[in-house]
PDB file of C-alpha atoms in Angstrom:
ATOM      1  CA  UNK A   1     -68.922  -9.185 -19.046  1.00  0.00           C
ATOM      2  CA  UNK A   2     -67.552  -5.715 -18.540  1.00  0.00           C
ATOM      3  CA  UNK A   3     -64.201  -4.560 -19.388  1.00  0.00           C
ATOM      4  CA  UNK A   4     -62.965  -1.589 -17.422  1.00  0.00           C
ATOM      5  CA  UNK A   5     -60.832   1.118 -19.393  1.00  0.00           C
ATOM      6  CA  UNK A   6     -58.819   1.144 -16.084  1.00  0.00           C
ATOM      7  CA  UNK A   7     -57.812  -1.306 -13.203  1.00  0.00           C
ATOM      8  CA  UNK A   8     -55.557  -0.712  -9.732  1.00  0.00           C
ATOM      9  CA  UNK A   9     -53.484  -3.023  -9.042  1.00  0.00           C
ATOM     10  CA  UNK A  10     -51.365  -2.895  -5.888  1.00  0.00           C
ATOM     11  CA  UNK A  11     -52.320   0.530  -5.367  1.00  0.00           C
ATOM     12  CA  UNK A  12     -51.399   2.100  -8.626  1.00  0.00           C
ATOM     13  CA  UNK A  13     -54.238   2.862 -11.428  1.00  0.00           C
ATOM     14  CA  UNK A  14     -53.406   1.003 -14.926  1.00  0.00           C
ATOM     15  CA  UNK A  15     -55.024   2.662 -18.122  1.00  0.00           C
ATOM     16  CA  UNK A  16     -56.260  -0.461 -19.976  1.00  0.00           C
ATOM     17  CA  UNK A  17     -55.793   0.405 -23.733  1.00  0.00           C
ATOM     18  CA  UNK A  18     -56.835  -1.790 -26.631  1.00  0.00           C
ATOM     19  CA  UNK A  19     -54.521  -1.781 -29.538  1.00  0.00           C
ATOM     20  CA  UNK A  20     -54.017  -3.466 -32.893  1.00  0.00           C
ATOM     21  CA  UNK A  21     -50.861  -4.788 -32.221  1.00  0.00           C
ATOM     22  CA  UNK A  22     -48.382  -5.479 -29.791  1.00  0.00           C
ATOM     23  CA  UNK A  23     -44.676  -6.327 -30.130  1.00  0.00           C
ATOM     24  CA  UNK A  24     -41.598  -6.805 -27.822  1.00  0.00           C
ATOM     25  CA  UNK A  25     -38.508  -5.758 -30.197  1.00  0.00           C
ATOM     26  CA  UNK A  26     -36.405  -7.536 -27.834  1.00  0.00           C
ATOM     27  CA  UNK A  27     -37.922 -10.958 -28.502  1.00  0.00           C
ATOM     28  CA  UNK A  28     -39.512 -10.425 -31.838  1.00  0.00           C
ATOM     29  CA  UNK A  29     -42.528 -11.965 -30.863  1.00  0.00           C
ATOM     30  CA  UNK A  30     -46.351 -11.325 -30.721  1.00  0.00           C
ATOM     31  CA  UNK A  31     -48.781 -10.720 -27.793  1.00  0.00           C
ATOM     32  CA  UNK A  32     -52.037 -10.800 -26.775  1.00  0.00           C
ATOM     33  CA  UNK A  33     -51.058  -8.328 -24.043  1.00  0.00           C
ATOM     34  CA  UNK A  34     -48.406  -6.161 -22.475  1.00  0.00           C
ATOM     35  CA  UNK A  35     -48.228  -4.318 -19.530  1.00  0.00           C
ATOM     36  CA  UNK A  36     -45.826  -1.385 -19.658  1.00  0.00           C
ATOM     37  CA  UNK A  37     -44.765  -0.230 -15.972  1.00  0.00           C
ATOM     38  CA  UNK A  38     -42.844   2.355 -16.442  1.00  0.00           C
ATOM     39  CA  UNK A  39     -46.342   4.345 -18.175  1.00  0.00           C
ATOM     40  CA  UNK A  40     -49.036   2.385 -16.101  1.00  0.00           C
ATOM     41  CA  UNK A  41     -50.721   1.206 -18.943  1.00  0.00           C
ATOM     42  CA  UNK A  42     -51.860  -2.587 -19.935  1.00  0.00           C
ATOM     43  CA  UNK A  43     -51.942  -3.082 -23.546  1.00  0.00           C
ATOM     44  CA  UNK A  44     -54.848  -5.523 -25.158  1.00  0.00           C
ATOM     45  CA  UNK A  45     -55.184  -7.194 -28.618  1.00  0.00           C
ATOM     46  CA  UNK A  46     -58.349  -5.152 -29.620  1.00  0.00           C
ATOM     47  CA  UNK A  47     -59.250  -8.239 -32.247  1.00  0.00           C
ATOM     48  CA  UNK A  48     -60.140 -10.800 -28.970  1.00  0.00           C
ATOM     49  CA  UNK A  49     -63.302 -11.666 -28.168  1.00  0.00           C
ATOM     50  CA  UNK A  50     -64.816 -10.231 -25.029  1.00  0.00           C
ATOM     51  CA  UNK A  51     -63.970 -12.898 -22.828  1.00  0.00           C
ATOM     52  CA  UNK A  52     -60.542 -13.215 -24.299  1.00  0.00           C
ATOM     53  CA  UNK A  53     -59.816  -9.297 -23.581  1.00  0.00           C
ATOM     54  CA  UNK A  54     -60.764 -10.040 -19.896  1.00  0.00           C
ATOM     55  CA  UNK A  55     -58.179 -13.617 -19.850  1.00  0.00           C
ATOM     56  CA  UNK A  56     -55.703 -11.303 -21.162  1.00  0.00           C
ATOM     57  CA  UNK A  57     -56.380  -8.431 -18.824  1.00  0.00           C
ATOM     58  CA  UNK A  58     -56.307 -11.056 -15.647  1.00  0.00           C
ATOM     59  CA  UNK A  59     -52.840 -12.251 -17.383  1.00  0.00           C
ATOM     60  CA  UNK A  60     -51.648  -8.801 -16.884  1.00  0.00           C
ATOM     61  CA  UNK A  61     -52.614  -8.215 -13.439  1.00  0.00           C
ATOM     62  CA  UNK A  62     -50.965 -11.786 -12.363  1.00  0.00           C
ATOM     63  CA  UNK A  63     -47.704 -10.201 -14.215  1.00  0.00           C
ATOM     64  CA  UNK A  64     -48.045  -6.876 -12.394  1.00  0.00           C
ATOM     65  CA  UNK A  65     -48.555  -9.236  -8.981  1.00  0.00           C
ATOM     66  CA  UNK A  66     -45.822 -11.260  -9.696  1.00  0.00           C
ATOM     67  CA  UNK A  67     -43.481  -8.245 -10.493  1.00  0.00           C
ATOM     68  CA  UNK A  68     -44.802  -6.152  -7.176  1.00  0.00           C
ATOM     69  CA  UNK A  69     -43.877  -8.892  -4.751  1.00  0.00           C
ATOM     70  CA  UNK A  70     -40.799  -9.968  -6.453  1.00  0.00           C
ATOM     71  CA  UNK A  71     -42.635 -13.896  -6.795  1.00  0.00           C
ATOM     72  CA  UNK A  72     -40.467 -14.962  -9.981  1.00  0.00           C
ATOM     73  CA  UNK A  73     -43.042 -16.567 -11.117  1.00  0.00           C
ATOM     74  CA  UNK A  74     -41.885 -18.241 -14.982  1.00  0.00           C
ATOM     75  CA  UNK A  75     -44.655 -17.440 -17.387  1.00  0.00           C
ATOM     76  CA  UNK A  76     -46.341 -20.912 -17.927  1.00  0.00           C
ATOM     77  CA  UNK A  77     -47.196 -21.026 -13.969  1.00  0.00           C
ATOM     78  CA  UNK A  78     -48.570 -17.334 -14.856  1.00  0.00           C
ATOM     79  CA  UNK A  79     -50.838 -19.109 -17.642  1.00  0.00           C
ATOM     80  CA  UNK A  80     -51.693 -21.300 -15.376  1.00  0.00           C
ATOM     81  CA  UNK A  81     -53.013 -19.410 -12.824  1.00  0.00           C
ATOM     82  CA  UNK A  82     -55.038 -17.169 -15.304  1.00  0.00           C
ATOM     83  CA  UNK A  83     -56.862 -20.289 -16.725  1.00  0.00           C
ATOM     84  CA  UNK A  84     -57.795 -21.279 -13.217  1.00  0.00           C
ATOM     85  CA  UNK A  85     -58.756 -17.930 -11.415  1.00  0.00           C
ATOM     86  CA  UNK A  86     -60.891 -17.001 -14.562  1.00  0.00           C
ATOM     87  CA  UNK A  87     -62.774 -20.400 -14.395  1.00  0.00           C
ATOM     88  CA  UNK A  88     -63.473 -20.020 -10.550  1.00  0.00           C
ATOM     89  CA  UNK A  89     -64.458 -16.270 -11.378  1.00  0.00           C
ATOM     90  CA  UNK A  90     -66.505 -17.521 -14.172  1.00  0.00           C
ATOM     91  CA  UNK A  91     -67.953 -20.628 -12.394  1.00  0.00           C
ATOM     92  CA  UNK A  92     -69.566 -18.526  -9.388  1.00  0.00           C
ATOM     93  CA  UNK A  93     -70.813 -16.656 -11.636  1.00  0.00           C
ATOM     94  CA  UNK A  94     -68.335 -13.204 -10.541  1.00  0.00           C
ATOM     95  CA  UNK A  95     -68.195 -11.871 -13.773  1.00  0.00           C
ATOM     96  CA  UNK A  96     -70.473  -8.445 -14.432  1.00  0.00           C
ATOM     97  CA  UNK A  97     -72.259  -8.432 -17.423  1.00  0.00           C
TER      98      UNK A  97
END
């Protein structure tokens, strides 16, 4: 599957950057990924597999969603709903190689 170096969402272009590591110094945890608004950027774990990048990158863009039409969505229903989008897109066979 291909993963973009950049992805709009809503409208807005988000650079798509793969990094070592990601931390939130507010909660002192870890992440797979981060999307940082205020820059337009989406930050990946660069150790995932390919198809983990691209769960992690459709996590992102369900954040971004949920934040651009004020859903309140709480993060497991966010999991959630990555896990089953990616195995519809997956399924029908919607995923570029």
């Amino acid at each position: 599957m291909i993963i973009p170096d950049k992805i709009k969402v809503s409208g807005v272009d988000y650079k798509i950057e793969f990094v070592k590591e990601i931390k939130d110094d507010l909660h002192e945890a870890e992440y797979r990924g981060r999307t940082i608004y205020k820059e337009n950027r989406i930050l990946i774990l660069d150790s995932y597999s390919t198809e983990g990048k691209f769960r992690t990158i459709l996590h992102e863009i369900i954040h971004v969603l949920d934040d651009d039409y004020k859903l309140e969505m709480e993060e497991n229903t966010i999991r959630r709903l990555t896990v089953g989008l990616y195995q519809v897109l997956k399924d029908n066979n919607l995923l570029r190689e």
